[in-house]
Coordinates of C-alpha atoms and ligand atoms in Angstrom, one line a residue:
M1 CA -4.2 29.9 -1.8
S2 CA -7.0 27.8 -3.2
E3 CA -6.7 24.0 -3.5
R4 CA -8.6 21.5 -5.8
L5 CA -8.4 17.9 -6.5
V6 CA -8.0 16.6 -10.0
E7 CA -9.0 13.0 -10.5
M8 CA -6.2 10.6 -11.7
L9 CA -7.9 7.2 -11.1
S10 CA -11.7 6.9 -10.8
A11 CA -13.4 4.9 -8.0
K12 CA -14.6 2.5 -10.7
D13 CA -11.2 1.9 -12.3
I14 CA -9.8 1.2 -8.8
Q15 CA -12.5 -1.3 -8.0
T16 CA -12.0 -3.1 -11.3
R17 CA -8.3 -3.4 -10.7
V18 CA -8.6 -4.4 -7.0
K19 CA -11.0 -7.2 -8.0
E20 CA -8.4 -8.5 -10.6
L21 CA -5.6 -8.3 -8.0
G22 CA -7.7 -10.4 -5.6
A23 CA -8.3 -13.0 -8.3
E24 CA -4.5 -13.0 -9.1
I25 CA -3.6 -13.5 -5.5
T26 CA -6.2 -16.2 -5.0
Q27 CA -4.8 -18.1 -8.0
A28 CA -1.1 -17.7 -7.0
Y29 CA -1.5 -19.0 -3.5
K30 CA -3.9 -21.8 -4.4
D31 CA -5.3 -22.9 -1.0
K32 CA -2.3 -21.8 1.1
P33 CA -3.3 -19.8 4.2
L34 CA -2.1 -16.2 4.1
V35 CA -1.3 -13.4 6.5
L36 CA -2.2 -10.0 5.0
V37 CA 0.0 -7.4 6.6
V38 CA -1.7 -4.0 6.2
V39 CA 0.7 -1.1 6.4
L40 CA -1.0 1.7 8.2
K41 CA -2.4 4.1 7.7
G42 CA -2.6 4.6 4.0
S43 CA -3.5 1.0 3.0
F44 CA -6.6 0.6 5.2
I45 CA -9.1 1.2 2.4
F46 CA -7.2 -0.7 -0.2
A47 CA -6.8 -3.7 2.1
A48 CA -10.4 -3.7 3.1
D49 CA -11.5 -3.9 -0.5
L50 CA -8.7 -6.3 -1.6
C51 CA -9.3 -8.9 1.1
R52 CA -12.9 -9.3 0.1
H53 CA -11.7 -10.4 -3.4
I54 CA -9.2 -13.0 -2.0
D55 CA -10.8 -16.4 -1.7
L56 CA -8.3 -18.0 0.6
P57 CA -8.1 -18.8 4.3
L58 CA -6.4 -15.7 5.7
R59 CA -5.8 -13.6 8.7
V60 CA -5.2 -9.8 8.7
D61 CA -2.6 -8.0 10.8
F62 CA -1.6 -4.4 11.0
L63 CA 1.7 -2.6 11.0
G64 CA 2.1 1.0 11.8
V65 CA 4.9 2.8 9.9
R66 CA 5.9 6.4 9.6
S67 CA 8.4 7.8 7.1
Y68 CA 6.9 11.2 6.4
G69 CA 6.5 14.2 8.6
E70 CA 3.8 16.7 7.6
G71 CA 5.3 17.2 4.1
T72 CA 5.4 15.3 0.9
E73 CA 9.1 14.1 1.1
T74 CA 10.1 11.0 2.9
S75 CA 12.5 11.5 5.7
G76 CA 14.3 8.4 4.7
V77 CA 14.0 6.9 8.2
V78 CA 11.3 4.2 8.5
Q79 CA 9.9 4.1 12.0
I80 CA 7.6 1.2 13.3
T81 CA 4.9 2.9 15.3
Q82 CA 2.9 -0.3 15.9
D83 CA 4.2 -3.9 15.5
L84 CA 2.3 -7.0 14.4
S85 CA 0.0 -8.6 16.9
K86 CA 1.4 -12.2 16.3
P87 CA 4.6 -13.9 15.1
I88 CA 4.8 -14.6 11.3
A89 CA 7.3 -17.6 11.6
G90 CA 6.3 -20.3 9.1
E91 CA 3.6 -18.2 7.5
H92 CA 3.0 -16.9 3.9
V93 CA 3.0 -13.1 4.3
L94 CA 1.6 -10.6 1.8
I95 CA 2.5 -7.0 2.6
V96 CA -0.3 -4.7 1.5
E97 CA 1.0 -1.1 0.7
D98 CA -0.9 1.8 -0.7
I99 CA 2.0 3.2 -2.7
V100 CA 5.6 2.4 -3.4
D101 CA 7.4 5.7 -3.9
T102 CA 11.2 5.7 -3.0
G103 CA 10.9 2.0 -2.1
L104 CA 12.5 2.6 1.3
T105 CA 9.5 1.5 3.4
I106 CA 9.1 -1.8 1.5
A107 CA 12.8 -2.5 1.5
H108 CA 13.0 -1.9 5.2
L109 CA 9.9 -4.1 5.9
M110 CA 11.2 -7.0 3.7
D111 CA 14.5 -6.9 5.7
L112 CA 12.7 -6.8 9.0
F113 CA 10.2 -9.6 8.2
R114 CA 12.9 -11.9 6.8
T115 CA 14.5 -12.0 10.2
R116 CA 11.2 -13.4 11.6
G117 CA 11.3 -16.7 9.7
P118 CA 8.2 -16.5 7.5
K119 CA 7.7 -19.2 4.7
S120 CA 7.5 -16.4 2.1
V121 CA 7.1 -12.6 1.9
N122 CA 5.6 -10.9 -1.1
V123 CA 4.3 -7.4 -1.8
C124 CA 1.0 -6.1 -3.1
A125 CA 0.8 -2.4 -3.8
L126 CA -2.0 -0.3 -5.3
L127 CA 0.3 2.3 -6.8
H128 CA 4.0 2.5 -7.9
K129 CA 5.9 5.7 -8.8
P130 CA 9.0 4.3 -10.5
A131 CA 10.4 7.7 -11.3
R132 CA 11.1 8.3 -7.6
A133 CA 12.8 4.9 -6.7
R134 CA 15.8 5.2 -4.4
V135 CA 16.1 1.5 -3.9
S136 CA 14.9 -1.2 -6.2
V137 CA 12.0 -3.3 -4.8
K138 CA 10.0 -6.0 -6.4
V139 CA 6.2 -5.5 -6.3
D140 CA 4.7 -8.9 -6.9
Y141 CA 1.1 -7.7 -7.3
L142 CA 0.7 -4.1 -8.6
G143 CA -2.5 -2.1 -9.2
F144 CA -1.2 0.9 -11.3
T145 CA 2.0 2.6 -12.3
I146 CA 1.7 6.3 -12.0
E147 CA 3.7 9.4 -12.9
D148 CA 5.6 11.4 -10.4
K149 CA 2.8 13.3 -8.7
F150 CA 1.8 13.5 -5.1
V151 CA -1.6 11.7 -4.9
V152 CA -4.3 11.5 -2.2
G153 CA -7.6 9.7 -1.6
Y154 CA -8.6 6.0 -1.2
G155 CA -6.7 6.0 2.0
L156 CA -3.8 8.2 1.0
D157 CA -3.3 11.5 2.7
F158 CA -1.6 14.8 2.6
A159 CA -0.9 15.9 6.2
E160 CA -3.8 13.5 7.3
R161 CA -6.3 15.0 4.9
H162 CA -8.2 13.5 1.9
R163 CA -8.0 9.8 3.0
N164 CA -11.8 9.6 2.6
I165 CA -12.0 10.6 -1.0
P166 CA -13.2 7.5 -3.0
Y167 CA -10.9 8.1 -6.0
I168 CA -7.2 8.9 -6.4
G169 CA -6.5 12.5 -7.1
I170 CA -3.7 15.1 -7.4
V171 CA -3.8 18.2 -5.2
E172 CA -3.4 21.3 -7.2
R173 CA -2.9 24.8 -5.8
D174 CA -3.5 28.2 -7.4
Ligands
LIG201 P1 8.4 5.1 0.2 O1 9.1 4.6 1.5 O2 9.0 6.4 -0.2 O3 8.2 4.1 -0.9 O4 7.0 5.6 0.7 C1 6.0 4.9 1.1 C2 4.9 5.6 1.9 O5 5.0 7.1 1.6 C3 3.6 5.2 1.4 O6 3.1 4.1 2.1 C4 2.7 6.4 1.7 O7 2.3 6.4 3.0 C5 3.7 7.6 1.5 N1 3.6 8.2 0.1 C6 4.4 8.1 -0.9 N2 4.0 8.8 -2.0 C7 2.8 9.3 -1.6 C8 1.8 10.1 -2.3 O8 1.9 10.4 -3.5 N3 0.7 10.4 -1.6 C9 0.5 10.0 -0.3 N4 1.4 9.3 0.4 C10 2.5 8.9 -0.3

């Protein structure tokens, strides 16, 4: 079986949108300090680009989450594989996600973080697939709405592959 990648969003389109998102976030928080919570692993490239377009005092923390096995369907169980390095009580938290698919991961993280007493918790996601939503979640800062296709690249993987592709693509098999 041969496999090829079909481009859905170019590296240039992504960069343009990420820059706009950074400006939007800078404007929204004014000079309030922010904690960017980067959801690993898929968001690492998006977050690295995004944070360089946010002109605010901020710190970055990482959260390891697993909801998929080796396949393309969520198991529905969100497992924390690595917790934050510091408390978030009294902080403005912005969760940085690569993609909101069923919404289960974000819904779970919102519930978890609210128990830790932050001043606010908002969500920034590069991609959203509304056709697959199983719970409704509010994405405060969104890059692109996409159709119901499994995508890879720009940090997103299929069984740990393709994270290093600079664009977002669909894997097609013959
Ligand atoms: P959700 O809990 O179903 O919203 O899924 C969120 C997580 O599933 C994302 O952070 C991704 O890691 C992964 N995911 C969902 N859709 C895709 C996709 O199309 N490509 C790669 N990973 C995906």
